């Protein structure tokens, strides 16, 4: 890979509390699971860490609480070599929390309490102008306020920097200014169908073509079937996934995004970036937790 590509990430952070169960409970039911796991999470933070581990030079903007979880997040990012100049601490707001259930097939159900993540303001992005303008790619998800993403993407667009939106957790209607500022959209099948106004089990090829009306490039991740890349005026690329033993799919999409973004920024080679993303996503399924913590 060419010299470390610079990425700027709006890095939502959550304290993940995860329990593996034999099956998901139905309403009103209590189930007994395995030992709980408390680990770092948050889609943006997971993606930033994956990008750094793939060789990118990563700077982030994030909001955490003035609490133990917020201090743990700062220590984690520092240990990963991530530039935290854009991290703000918001007293009176708890650091984000995610409650996660994982079943025996490795599928997950996640509920987040965004807390301090909601306090990342557009004004917090103004001092980051130089970091954004100097990046090859700016990356965001939907766990931080849309107005801040629009502010960051506007700065990126004005400087000719590529923008990538991972539209998760998905919302029915993405604001048009955000769509217009997004160069690459990355979503899973459910998110893609929701954004296209289609049924959840719709054919991803049809959905992807539909989304090209609003986005120049669209990636749809397909879990164990790999990922698809749609680009206006070009043939659709499909990268299959290697067979792995799935333990926990939490964070697999984030691993995909971090690796894909890094290799796209470094090489501009869509096919290679897709393959790197699929490999990273598959590997992430083989261990518990969203971010394997280094020992
Ligand atoms: O994508 C997985 C992540 O979603 C978890 O780490 C959880 O924190 C939620 O943000």
PDB file of C-alpha atoms and ligand atoms in Angstrom:
ATOM      1  CA  UNK A   1       0.000   0.000   0.000  1.00  0.00           C
ATOM      2  CA  UNK A   2       1.185   3.565  -0.709  1.00  0.00           C
ATOM      3  CA  UNK A   3       2.055   5.861   2.255  1.00  0.00           C
ATOM      4  CA  UNK A   4      -0.507   5.857   5.077  1.00  0.00           C
ATOM      5  CA  UNK A   5      -3.679   7.483   3.735  1.00  0.00           C
ATOM      6  CA  UNK A   6      -5.161  10.085   6.072  1.00  0.00           C
ATOM      7  CA  UNK A   7      -8.702   9.449   7.248  1.00  0.00           C
ATOM      8  CA  UNK A   8     -10.922  11.721   9.309  1.00  0.00           C
ATOM      9  CA  UNK A   9     -13.678   9.869  11.184  1.00  0.00           C
ATOM     10  CA  UNK A  10     -16.731  11.075  13.101  1.00  0.00           C
ATOM     11  CA  UNK A  11     -16.201   8.468  15.764  1.00  0.00           C
ATOM     12  CA  UNK A  12     -19.301   7.542  17.743  1.00  0.00           C
ATOM     13  CA  UNK A  13     -18.253   5.638  20.862  1.00  0.00           C
ATOM     14  CA  UNK A  14     -20.294   3.223  22.999  1.00  0.00           C
ATOM     15  CA  UNK A  15     -19.505   1.033  25.974  1.00  0.00           C
ATOM     16  CA  UNK A  16     -20.738  -2.340  24.658  1.00  0.00           C
ATOM     17  CA  UNK A  17     -22.302  -4.769  27.117  1.00  0.00           C
ATOM     18  CA  UNK A  18     -22.806  -8.053  25.281  1.00  0.00           C
ATOM     19  CA  UNK A  19     -24.336 -11.410  26.278  1.00  0.00           C
ATOM     20  CA  UNK A  20     -24.500 -14.578  24.185  1.00  0.00           C
ATOM     21  CA  UNK A  21     -27.833 -16.421  24.360  1.00  0.00           C
ATOM     22  CA  UNK A  22     -29.057 -19.681  22.828  1.00  0.00           C
ATOM     23  CA  UNK A  23     -31.887 -17.728  21.230  1.00  0.00           C
ATOM     24  CA  UNK A  24     -33.208 -14.180  21.451  1.00  0.00           C
ATOM     25  CA  UNK A  25     -35.914 -13.685  24.135  1.00  0.00           C
ATOM     26  CA  UNK A  26     -39.506 -12.918  23.186  1.00  0.00           C
ATOM     27  CA  UNK A  27     -41.271  -9.923  24.851  1.00  0.00           C
ATOM     28  CA  UNK A  28     -41.739 -10.532  28.586  1.00  0.00           C
ATOM     29  CA  UNK A  29     -39.221 -13.410  28.691  1.00  0.00           C
ATOM     30  CA  UNK A  30     -35.988 -13.553  30.741  1.00  0.00           C
ATOM     31  CA  UNK A  31     -33.263 -15.807  29.376  1.00  0.00           C
ATOM     32  CA  UNK A  32     -29.974 -16.922  30.897  1.00  0.00           C
ATOM     33  CA  UNK A  33     -26.925 -16.322  28.730  1.00  0.00           C
ATOM     34  CA  UNK A  34     -23.170 -16.847  28.901  1.00  0.00           C
ATOM     35  CA  UNK A  35     -20.809 -14.585  30.850  1.00  0.00           C
ATOM     36  CA  UNK A  36     -21.306 -10.996  29.805  1.00  0.00           C
ATOM     37  CA  UNK A  37     -18.608  -9.118  27.901  1.00  0.00           C
ATOM     38  CA  UNK A  38     -17.944  -5.415  28.415  1.00  0.00           C
ATOM     39  CA  UNK A  39     -15.858  -3.993  25.589  1.00  0.00           C
ATOM     40  CA  UNK A  40     -15.316  -0.859  23.501  1.00  0.00           C
ATOM     41  CA  UNK A  41     -17.789  -0.223  20.705  1.00  0.00           C
ATOM     42  CA  UNK A  42     -19.605   2.428  18.715  1.00  0.00           C
ATOM     43  CA  UNK A  43     -19.652   2.205  14.953  1.00  0.00           C
ATOM     44  CA  UNK A  44     -17.432   5.217  14.305  1.00  0.00           C
ATOM     45  CA  UNK A  45     -14.828   4.230  16.865  1.00  0.00           C
ATOM     46  CA  UNK A  46     -14.803   0.626  15.616  1.00  0.00           C
ATOM     47  CA  UNK A  47     -14.277   1.861  12.063  1.00  0.00           C
ATOM     48  CA  UNK A  48     -11.534   4.314  13.079  1.00  0.00           C
ATOM     49  CA  UNK A  49      -9.658   1.564  14.927  1.00  0.00           C
ATOM     50  CA  UNK A  50      -9.983  -0.848  11.993  1.00  0.00           C
ATOM     51  CA  UNK A  51      -8.650   1.844   9.649  1.00  0.00           C
ATOM     52  CA  UNK A  52      -5.693   2.536  11.954  1.00  0.00           C
ATOM     53  CA  UNK A  53      -4.947  -1.194  12.176  1.00  0.00           C
ATOM     54  CA  UNK A  54      -5.047  -1.333   8.347  1.00  0.00           C
ATOM     55  CA  UNK A  55      -2.312   1.312   8.204  1.00  0.00           C
ATOM     56  CA  UNK A  56      -4.259   4.563   7.889  1.00  0.00           C
ATOM     57  CA  UNK A  57      -3.296   7.734   9.716  1.00  0.00           C
ATOM     58  CA  UNK A  58      -6.558   8.459  11.548  1.00  0.00           C
ATOM     59  CA  UNK A  59      -7.877  11.627  13.200  1.00  0.00           C
ATOM     60  CA  UNK A  60     -11.297  11.677  14.826  1.00  0.00           C
ATOM     61  CA  UNK A  61     -14.017  13.973  16.130  1.00  0.00           C
ATOM     62  CA  UNK A  62     -16.036  12.482  18.989  1.00  0.00           C
ATOM     63  CA  UNK A  63     -17.979  13.383  22.120  1.00  0.00           C
ATOM     64  CA  UNK A  64     -17.678  11.389  25.342  1.00  0.00           C
ATOM     65  CA  UNK A  65     -18.904  11.902  28.895  1.00  0.00           C
ATOM     66  CA  UNK A  66     -16.781  13.029  31.826  1.00  0.00           C
ATOM     67  CA  UNK A  67     -16.812   9.488  33.218  1.00  0.00           C
ATOM     68  CA  UNK A  68     -14.763   6.293  33.378  1.00  0.00           C
ATOM     69  CA  UNK A  69     -16.042   5.062  29.996  1.00  0.00           C
ATOM     70  CA  UNK A  70     -15.069   8.347  28.350  1.00  0.00           C
ATOM     71  CA  UNK A  71     -11.577   8.148  29.822  1.00  0.00           C
ATOM     72  CA  UNK A  72     -11.321   4.523  28.644  1.00  0.00           C
ATOM     73  CA  UNK A  73     -12.232   5.630  25.125  1.00  0.00           C
ATOM     74  CA  UNK A  74      -9.489   8.260  25.100  1.00  0.00           C
ATOM     75  CA  UNK A  75      -6.946   5.723  26.381  1.00  0.00           C
ATOM     76  CA  UNK A  76      -8.030   3.201  23.738  1.00  0.00           C
ATOM     77  CA  UNK A  77      -7.705   5.689  20.877  1.00  0.00           C
ATOM     78  CA  UNK A  78      -4.297   6.822  22.122  1.00  0.00           C
ATOM     79  CA  UNK A  79      -3.119   3.200  22.273  1.00  0.00           C
ATOM     80  CA  UNK A  80      -4.272   2.742  18.662  1.00  0.00           C
ATOM     81  CA  UNK A  81      -2.265   5.774  17.540  1.00  0.00           C
ATOM     82  CA  UNK A  82      -5.388   7.790  16.673  1.00  0.00           C
ATOM     83  CA  UNK A  83      -5.240  11.608  16.760  1.00  0.00           C
ATOM     84  CA  UNK A  84      -7.776  12.677  19.431  1.00  0.00           C
ATOM     85  CA  UNK A  85      -7.436  16.475  19.098  1.00  0.00           C
ATOM     86  CA  UNK A  86     -11.063  16.546  17.906  1.00  0.00           C
ATOM     87  CA  UNK A  87     -12.509  14.707  20.934  1.00  0.00           C
ATOM     88  CA  UNK A  88     -14.684  16.779  23.281  1.00  0.00           C
ATOM     89  CA  UNK A  89     -15.785  15.835  26.799  1.00  0.00           C
ATOM     90  CA  UNK A  90     -19.360  16.740  27.720  1.00  0.00           C
ATOM     91  CA  UNK A  91     -19.918  16.921  31.496  1.00  0.00           C
ATOM     92  CA  UNK A  92     -23.482  15.982  32.433  1.00  0.00           C
ATOM     93  CA  UNK A  93     -23.830  13.522  29.562  1.00  0.00           C
ATOM     94  CA  UNK A  94     -22.936   9.855  29.944  1.00  0.00           C
ATOM     95  CA  UNK A  95     -20.641   8.196  27.431  1.00  0.00           C
ATOM     96  CA  UNK A  96     -22.659   6.140  24.935  1.00  0.00           C
ATOM     97  CA  UNK A  97     -23.868   2.675  25.904  1.00  0.00           C
ATOM     98  CA  UNK A  98     -24.887  -0.311  23.751  1.00  0.00           C
ATOM     99  CA  UNK A  99     -26.725  -3.409  24.975  1.00  0.00           C
ATOM    100  CA  UNK A 100     -26.074  -6.350  22.680  1.00  0.00           C
ATOM    101  CA  UNK A 101     -27.469  -9.879  22.450  1.00  0.00           C
ATOM    102  CA  UNK A 102     -25.660 -12.450  20.316  1.00  0.00           C
ATOM    103  CA  UNK A 103     -27.254 -15.799  19.477  1.00  0.00           C
ATOM    104  CA  UNK A 104     -25.553 -19.139  18.828  1.00  0.00           C
ATOM    105  CA  UNK A 105     -25.402 -18.373  15.086  1.00  0.00           C
ATOM    106  CA  UNK A 106     -23.461 -15.178  15.842  1.00  0.00           C
ATOM    107  CA  UNK A 107     -26.352 -12.917  14.816  1.00  0.00           C
ATOM    108  CA  UNK A 108     -26.903  -9.869  17.012  1.00  0.00           C
ATOM    109  CA  UNK A 109     -29.551  -7.483  18.273  1.00  0.00           C
ATOM    110  CA  UNK A 110     -28.295  -4.068  19.417  1.00  0.00           C
ATOM    111  CA  UNK A 111     -29.893  -1.154  21.246  1.00  0.00           C
ATOM    112  CA  UNK A 112     -27.871   2.016  21.786  1.00  0.00           C
ATOM    113  CA  UNK A 113     -28.208   4.883  24.270  1.00  0.00           C
ATOM    114  CA  UNK A 114     -26.115   7.509  22.393  1.00  0.00           C
ATOM    115  CA  UNK A 115     -25.654   9.831  25.408  1.00  0.00           C
ATOM    116  CA  UNK A 116     -22.713  12.166  24.821  1.00  0.00           C
ATOM    117  CA  UNK A 117     -22.511  11.170  21.128  1.00  0.00           C
ATOM    118  CA  UNK A 118     -25.579  13.369  20.588  1.00  0.00           C
ATOM    119  CA  UNK A 119     -23.553  16.353  21.863  1.00  0.00           C
ATOM    120  CA  UNK A 120     -21.031  16.441  19.009  1.00  0.00           C
ATOM    121  CA  UNK A 121     -21.905  19.851  17.547  1.00  0.00           C
ATOM    122  CA  UNK A 122     -21.172  21.338  14.107  1.00  0.00           C
ATOM    123  CA  UNK A 123     -19.103  24.001  15.938  1.00  0.00           C
ATOM    124  CA  UNK A 124     -16.815  21.203  17.189  1.00  0.00           C
ATOM    125  CA  UNK A 125     -15.866  20.527  13.565  1.00  0.00           C
ATOM    126  CA  UNK A 126     -14.687  24.082  12.835  1.00  0.00           C
ATOM    127  CA  UNK A 127     -11.274  23.695  14.568  1.00  0.00           C
ATOM    128  CA  UNK A 128     -10.838  20.404  12.683  1.00  0.00           C
ATOM    129  CA  UNK A 129     -10.877  22.102   9.285  1.00  0.00           C
ATOM    130  CA  UNK A 130      -7.208  21.476   8.622  1.00  0.00           C
ATOM    131  CA  UNK A 131      -7.457  17.779   9.520  1.00  0.00           C
ATOM    132  CA  UNK A 132     -10.503  17.395   7.272  1.00  0.00           C
ATOM    133  CA  UNK A 133      -9.012  19.291   4.347  1.00  0.00           C
ATOM    134  CA  UNK A 134      -5.790  17.265   4.627  1.00  0.00           C
ATOM    135  CA  UNK A 135      -7.560  13.891   4.654  1.00  0.00           C
ATOM    136  CA  UNK A 136      -8.055  11.591   1.678  1.00  0.00           C
ATOM    137  CA  UNK A 137     -11.402  10.454   3.002  1.00  0.00           C
ATOM    138  CA  UNK A 138     -13.922  11.588   5.640  1.00  0.00           C
ATOM    139  CA  UNK A 139     -16.044   8.856   7.172  1.00  0.00           C
ATOM    140  CA  UNK A 140     -19.278   9.091   9.192  1.00  0.00           C
ATOM    141  CA  UNK A 141     -22.175   6.954  10.399  1.00  0.00           C
ATOM    142  CA  UNK A 142     -25.575   7.900  11.838  1.00  0.00           C
ATOM    143  CA  UNK A 143     -24.709   7.601  15.553  1.00  0.00           C
ATOM    144  CA  UNK A 144     -23.604  11.248  15.742  1.00  0.00           C
ATOM    145  CA  UNK A 145     -25.815  14.239  14.858  1.00  0.00           C
ATOM    146  CA  UNK A 146     -26.616  14.676  11.164  1.00  0.00           C
ATOM    147  CA  UNK A 147     -25.857  18.410  11.382  1.00  0.00           C
ATOM    148  CA  UNK A 148     -22.268  17.625  12.415  1.00  0.00           C
ATOM    149  CA  UNK A 149     -21.869  15.135   9.586  1.00  0.00           C
ATOM    150  CA  UNK A 150     -23.186  17.714   7.117  1.00  0.00           C
ATOM    151  CA  UNK A 151     -20.685  20.246   8.517  1.00  0.00           C
ATOM    152  CA  UNK A 152     -17.769  17.802   8.171  1.00  0.00           C
ATOM    153  CA  UNK A 153     -18.843  16.620   4.706  1.00  0.00           C
ATOM    154  CA  UNK A 154     -19.287  20.245   3.560  1.00  0.00           C
ATOM    155  CA  UNK A 155     -15.724  21.034   4.606  1.00  0.00           C
ATOM    156  CA  UNK A 156     -14.551  17.855   2.869  1.00  0.00           C
ATOM    157  CA  UNK A 157     -16.423  18.616  -0.358  1.00  0.00           C
ATOM    158  CA  UNK A 158     -15.014  22.160  -0.433  1.00  0.00           C
ATOM    159  CA  UNK A 159     -11.510  20.677  -0.224  1.00  0.00           C
ATOM    160  CA  UNK A 160     -12.068  17.874  -2.761  1.00  0.00           C
ATOM    161  CA  UNK A 161     -11.937  15.172  -0.072  1.00  0.00           C
ATOM    162  CA  UNK A 162     -13.941  11.950  -0.626  1.00  0.00           C
ATOM    163  CA  UNK A 163     -16.847  11.368   1.773  1.00  0.00           C
ATOM    164  CA  UNK A 164     -18.117   7.959   2.866  1.00  0.00           C
ATOM    165  CA  UNK A 165     -21.365   7.519   4.792  1.00  0.00           C
ATOM    166  CA  UNK A 166     -22.163   4.264   6.577  1.00  0.00           C
ATOM    167  CA  UNK A 167     -25.902   4.886   6.990  1.00  0.00           C
ATOM    168  CA  UNK A 168     -26.306   2.918  10.230  1.00  0.00           C
ATOM    169  CA  UNK A 169     -28.396   2.821  12.334  1.00  0.00           C
ATOM    170  CA  UNK A 170     -30.605   3.422   9.307  1.00  0.00           C
ATOM    171  CA  UNK A 171     -33.293   6.106   9.252  1.00  0.00           C
ATOM    172  CA  UNK A 172     -36.234   6.021   6.870  1.00  0.00           C
ATOM    173  CA  UNK A 173     -35.479   9.363   5.250  1.00  0.00           C
ATOM    174  CA  UNK A 174     -31.901  10.563   4.869  1.00  0.00           C
ATOM    175  CA  UNK A 175     -31.839  14.384   4.614  1.00  0.00           C
ATOM    176  CA  UNK A 176     -31.165  15.429   1.029  1.00  0.00           C
ATOM    177  CA  UNK A 177     -28.180  17.707   1.881  1.00  0.00           C
ATOM    178  CA  UNK A 178     -26.440  14.707   3.451  1.00  0.00           C
ATOM    179  CA  UNK A 179     -27.133  12.517   0.395  1.00  0.00           C
ATOM    180  CA  UNK A 180     -25.840  15.251  -1.901  1.00  0.00           C
ATOM    181  CA  UNK A 181     -22.584  15.487   0.092  1.00  0.00           C
ATOM    182  CA  UNK A 182     -21.997  11.704   0.162  1.00  0.00           C
ATOM    183  CA  UNK A 183     -19.622  10.236  -2.426  1.00  0.00           C
ATOM    184  CA  UNK A 184     -19.794   6.606  -1.264  1.00  0.00           C
ATOM    185  CA  UNK A 185     -22.694   5.012   0.623  1.00  0.00           C
ATOM    186  CA  UNK A 186     -22.054   1.764   2.550  1.00  0.00           C
ATOM    187  CA  UNK A 187     -25.027  -0.153   3.957  1.00  0.00           C
ATOM    188  CA  UNK A 188     -26.083  -3.709   4.721  1.00  0.00           C
ATOM    189  CA  UNK A 189     -29.006  -5.367   2.960  1.00  0.00           C
ATOM    190  CA  UNK A 190     -31.634  -4.262   5.481  1.00  0.00           C
ATOM    191  CA  UNK A 191     -30.398  -0.680   5.507  1.00  0.00           C
ATOM    192  CA  UNK A 192     -30.202  -0.584   1.697  1.00  0.00           C
ATOM    193  CA  UNK A 193     -33.784  -1.797   1.330  1.00  0.00           C
ATOM    194  CA  UNK A 194     -35.021   0.725   3.900  1.00  0.00           C
ATOM    195  CA  UNK A 195     -33.277   3.617   2.131  1.00  0.00           C
ATOM    196  CA  UNK A 196     -34.639   2.483  -1.233  1.00  0.00           C
ATOM    197  CA  UNK A 197     -38.166   2.184   0.181  1.00  0.00           C
ATOM    198  CA  UNK A 198     -38.250  -1.563  -0.550  1.00  0.00           C
ATOM    199  CA  UNK A 199     -39.146  -4.660   1.482  1.00  0.00           C
ATOM    200  CA  UNK A 200     -36.319  -6.034   3.689  1.00  0.00           C
ATOM    201  CA  UNK A 201     -35.958  -9.188   1.559  1.00  0.00           C
ATOM    202  CA  UNK A 202     -35.690  -7.305  -1.757  1.00  0.00           C
ATOM    203  CA  UNK A 203     -33.077  -8.317  -4.327  1.00  0.00           C
ATOM    204  CA  UNK A 204     -29.926  -6.314  -3.427  1.00  0.00           C
ATOM    205  CA  UNK A 205     -29.066  -5.851  -7.117  1.00  0.00           C
ATOM    206  CA  UNK A 206     -32.377  -4.064  -7.721  1.00  0.00           C
ATOM    207  CA  UNK A 207     -31.989  -2.057  -4.519  1.00  0.00           C
ATOM    208  CA  UNK A 208     -28.409  -1.047  -5.352  1.00  0.00           C
ATOM    209  CA  UNK A 209     -29.386   0.160  -8.842  1.00  0.00           C
ATOM    210  CA  UNK A 210     -32.200   2.189  -7.296  1.00  0.00           C
ATOM    211  CA  UNK A 211     -29.848   3.842  -4.793  1.00  0.00           C
ATOM    212  CA  UNK A 212     -27.529   4.898  -7.647  1.00  0.00           C
ATOM    213  CA  UNK A 213     -30.144   7.534  -8.495  1.00  0.00           C
ATOM    214  CA  UNK A 214     -29.102   9.327  -5.276  1.00  0.00           C
ATOM    215  CA  UNK A 215     -25.490   8.205  -4.735  1.00  0.00           C
ATOM    216  CA  UNK A 216     -22.638   7.885  -7.207  1.00  0.00           C
ATOM    217  CA  UNK A 217     -21.233   4.791  -5.501  1.00  0.00           C
ATOM    218  CA  UNK A 218     -23.065   2.304  -3.294  1.00  0.00           C
ATOM    219  CA  UNK A 219     -21.698  -0.703  -1.394  1.00  0.00           C
ATOM    220  CA  UNK A 220     -24.134  -3.284  -0.023  1.00  0.00           C
ATOM    221  CA  UNK A 221     -22.657  -5.792   2.416  1.00  0.00           C
ATOM    222  CA  UNK A 222     -24.250  -9.243   2.276  1.00  0.00           C
ATOM    223  CA  UNK A 223     -22.837 -11.012   5.349  1.00  0.00           C
ATOM    224  CA  UNK A 224     -21.614 -14.518   4.464  1.00  0.00           C
ATOM    225  CA  UNK A 225     -22.300 -13.781   0.756  1.00  0.00           C
ATOM    226  CA  UNK A 226     -19.710 -10.972   0.636  1.00  0.00           C
ATOM    227  CA  UNK A 227     -20.435  -7.510  -0.758  1.00  0.00           C
ATOM    228  CA  UNK A 228     -21.599  -5.695  -3.897  1.00  0.00           C
ATOM    229  CA  UNK A 229     -20.266  -2.412  -5.302  1.00  0.00           C
ATOM    230  CA  UNK A 230     -22.458  -0.348  -7.627  1.00  0.00           C
ATOM    231  CA  UNK A 231     -20.956   2.566  -9.564  1.00  0.00           C
ATOM    232  CA  UNK A 232     -22.799   4.767 -12.025  1.00  0.00           C
ATOM    233  CA  UNK A 233     -22.041   3.733 -15.610  1.00  0.00           C
ATOM    234  CA  UNK A 234     -20.005   0.676 -14.570  1.00  0.00           C
ATOM    235  CA  UNK A 235     -20.643  -3.040 -14.088  1.00  0.00           C
ATOM    236  CA  UNK A 236     -21.565  -4.184 -10.572  1.00  0.00           C
ATOM    237  CA  UNK A 237     -18.682  -5.830  -8.675  1.00  0.00           C
ATOM    238  CA  UNK A 238     -19.308  -8.776  -6.349  1.00  0.00           C
ATOM    239  CA  UNK A 239     -16.728 -10.015  -3.864  1.00  0.00           C
ATOM    240  CA  UNK A 240     -17.638 -13.330  -2.174  1.00  0.00           C
ATOM    241  CA  UNK A 241     -16.712 -13.913   1.470  1.00  0.00           C
ATOM    242  CA  UNK A 242     -14.393 -16.658   2.715  1.00  0.00           C
ATOM    243  CA  UNK A 243     -15.995 -19.404   4.817  1.00  0.00           C
ATOM    244  CA  UNK A 244     -15.372 -18.716   8.514  1.00  0.00           C
ATOM    245  CA  UNK A 245     -16.714 -20.057  11.790  1.00  0.00           C
ATOM    246  CA  UNK A 246     -18.977 -17.265  13.000  1.00  0.00           C
ATOM    247  CA  UNK A 247     -18.797 -16.548  16.748  1.00  0.00           C
ATOM    248  CA  UNK A 248     -20.116 -12.979  16.864  1.00  0.00           C
ATOM    249  CA  UNK A 249     -21.025 -10.743  13.916  1.00  0.00           C
ATOM    250  CA  UNK A 250     -21.027  -7.555  16.067  1.00  0.00           C
ATOM    251  CA  UNK A 251     -18.764  -4.997  14.420  1.00  0.00           C
ATOM    252  CA  UNK A 252     -18.300  -7.016  11.202  1.00  0.00           C
ATOM    253  CA  UNK A 253     -19.809  -4.182   9.180  1.00  0.00           C
ATOM    254  CA  UNK A 254     -17.521  -1.693  10.929  1.00  0.00           C
ATOM    255  CA  UNK A 255     -14.461  -3.818  10.148  1.00  0.00           C
ATOM    256  CA  UNK A 256     -15.605  -3.855   6.518  1.00  0.00           C
ATOM    257  CA  UNK A 257     -16.009  -0.063   6.430  1.00  0.00           C
ATOM    258  CA  UNK A 258     -12.662   0.688   8.107  1.00  0.00           C
ATOM    259  CA  UNK A 259     -10.716  -1.632   5.794  1.00  0.00           C
ATOM    260  CA  UNK A 260     -12.640  -0.629   2.648  1.00  0.00           C
ATOM    261  CA  UNK A 261     -12.186   3.093   3.368  1.00  0.00           C
ATOM    262  CA  UNK A 262      -8.466   2.717   4.050  1.00  0.00           C
ATOM    263  CA  UNK A 263      -7.731   0.784   0.876  1.00  0.00           C
ATOM    264  CA  UNK A 264      -9.983   2.984  -1.238  1.00  0.00           C
ATOM    265  CA  UNK A 265      -8.190   6.078   0.059  1.00  0.00           C
ATOM    266  CA  UNK A 266      -4.775   4.505  -0.475  1.00  0.00           C
ATOM    267  CA  UNK A 267      -5.259   3.048  -3.943  1.00  0.00           C
ATOM    268  CA  UNK A 268      -8.570   4.186  -5.470  1.00  0.00           C
ATOM    269  CA  UNK A 269      -8.896   0.543  -6.588  1.00  0.00           C
ATOM    270  CA  UNK A 270     -12.548  -0.329  -6.009  1.00  0.00           C
ATOM    271  CA  UNK A 271     -12.199  -4.074  -6.481  1.00  0.00           C
ATOM    272  CA  UNK A 272      -9.216  -4.364  -4.136  1.00  0.00           C
ATOM    273  CA  UNK A 273     -10.900  -2.188  -1.513  1.00  0.00           C
ATOM    274  CA  UNK A 274     -14.014  -4.346  -1.681  1.00  0.00           C
ATOM    275  CA  UNK A 275     -11.928  -7.498  -1.187  1.00  0.00           C
ATOM    276  CA  UNK A 276     -10.094  -5.994   1.801  1.00  0.00           C
ATOM    277  CA  UNK A 277     -13.367  -4.960   3.342  1.00  0.00           C
ATOM    278  CA  UNK A 278     -14.896  -8.410   2.921  1.00  0.00           C
ATOM    279  CA  UNK A 279     -11.813 -10.097   4.428  1.00  0.00           C
ATOM    280  CA  UNK A 280     -11.811  -7.779   7.438  1.00  0.00           C
ATOM    281  CA  UNK A 281     -15.549  -8.213   7.975  1.00  0.00           C
ATOM    282  CA  UNK A 282     -15.281 -12.009   7.800  1.00  0.00           C
ATOM    283  CA  UNK A 283     -12.355 -12.069  10.221  1.00  0.00           C
ATOM    284  CA  UNK A 284     -14.251  -9.858  12.674  1.00  0.00           C
ATOM    285  CA  UNK A 285     -16.952 -12.549  12.954  1.00  0.00           C
ATOM    286  CA  UNK A 286     -14.502 -15.079  14.368  1.00  0.00           C
ATOM    287  CA  UNK A 287     -14.089 -13.428  17.792  1.00  0.00           C
ATOM    288  CA  UNK A 288     -16.387 -11.922  20.417  1.00  0.00           C
ATOM    289  CA  UNK A 289     -16.838  -8.170  20.642  1.00  0.00           C
ATOM    290  CA  UNK A 290     -16.756  -5.384  18.079  1.00  0.00           C
ATOM    291  CA  UNK A 291     -13.073  -4.533  18.518  1.00  0.00           C
ATOM    292  CA  UNK A 292     -10.701  -7.293  19.525  1.00  0.00           C
ATOM    293  CA  UNK A 293      -8.761  -5.670  22.409  1.00  0.00           C
ATOM    294  CA  UNK A 294      -5.042  -6.255  22.187  1.00  0.00           C
ATOM    295  CA  UNK A 295      -3.592  -8.195  25.109  1.00  0.00           C
TER     296      UNK A 295
HETATM  297  O1  LIG B   1     -21.708  -2.013  14.665  1.00  0.00           O
HETATM  298  C1  LIG B   1     -21.556  -2.520  15.965  1.00  0.00           C
HETATM  299  C2  LIG B   1     -21.671  -1.415  16.950  1.00  0.00           C
HETATM  300  O2  LIG B   1     -22.976  -0.880  16.908  1.00  0.00           O
HETATM  301  C3  LIG B   1     -21.463  -1.834  18.393  1.00  0.00           C
HETATM  302  O3  LIG B   1     -20.122  -1.732  18.791  1.00  0.00           O
HETATM  303  C4  LIG B   1     -22.418  -0.938  19.156  1.00  0.00           C
HETATM  304  O4  LIG B   1     -21.766  -0.084  20.018  1.00  0.00           O
HETATM  305  C5  LIG B   1     -23.224  -0.179  18.103  1.00  0.00           C
HETATM  306  O5  LIG B   1     -22.751   1.096  17.918  1.00  0.00           O
END
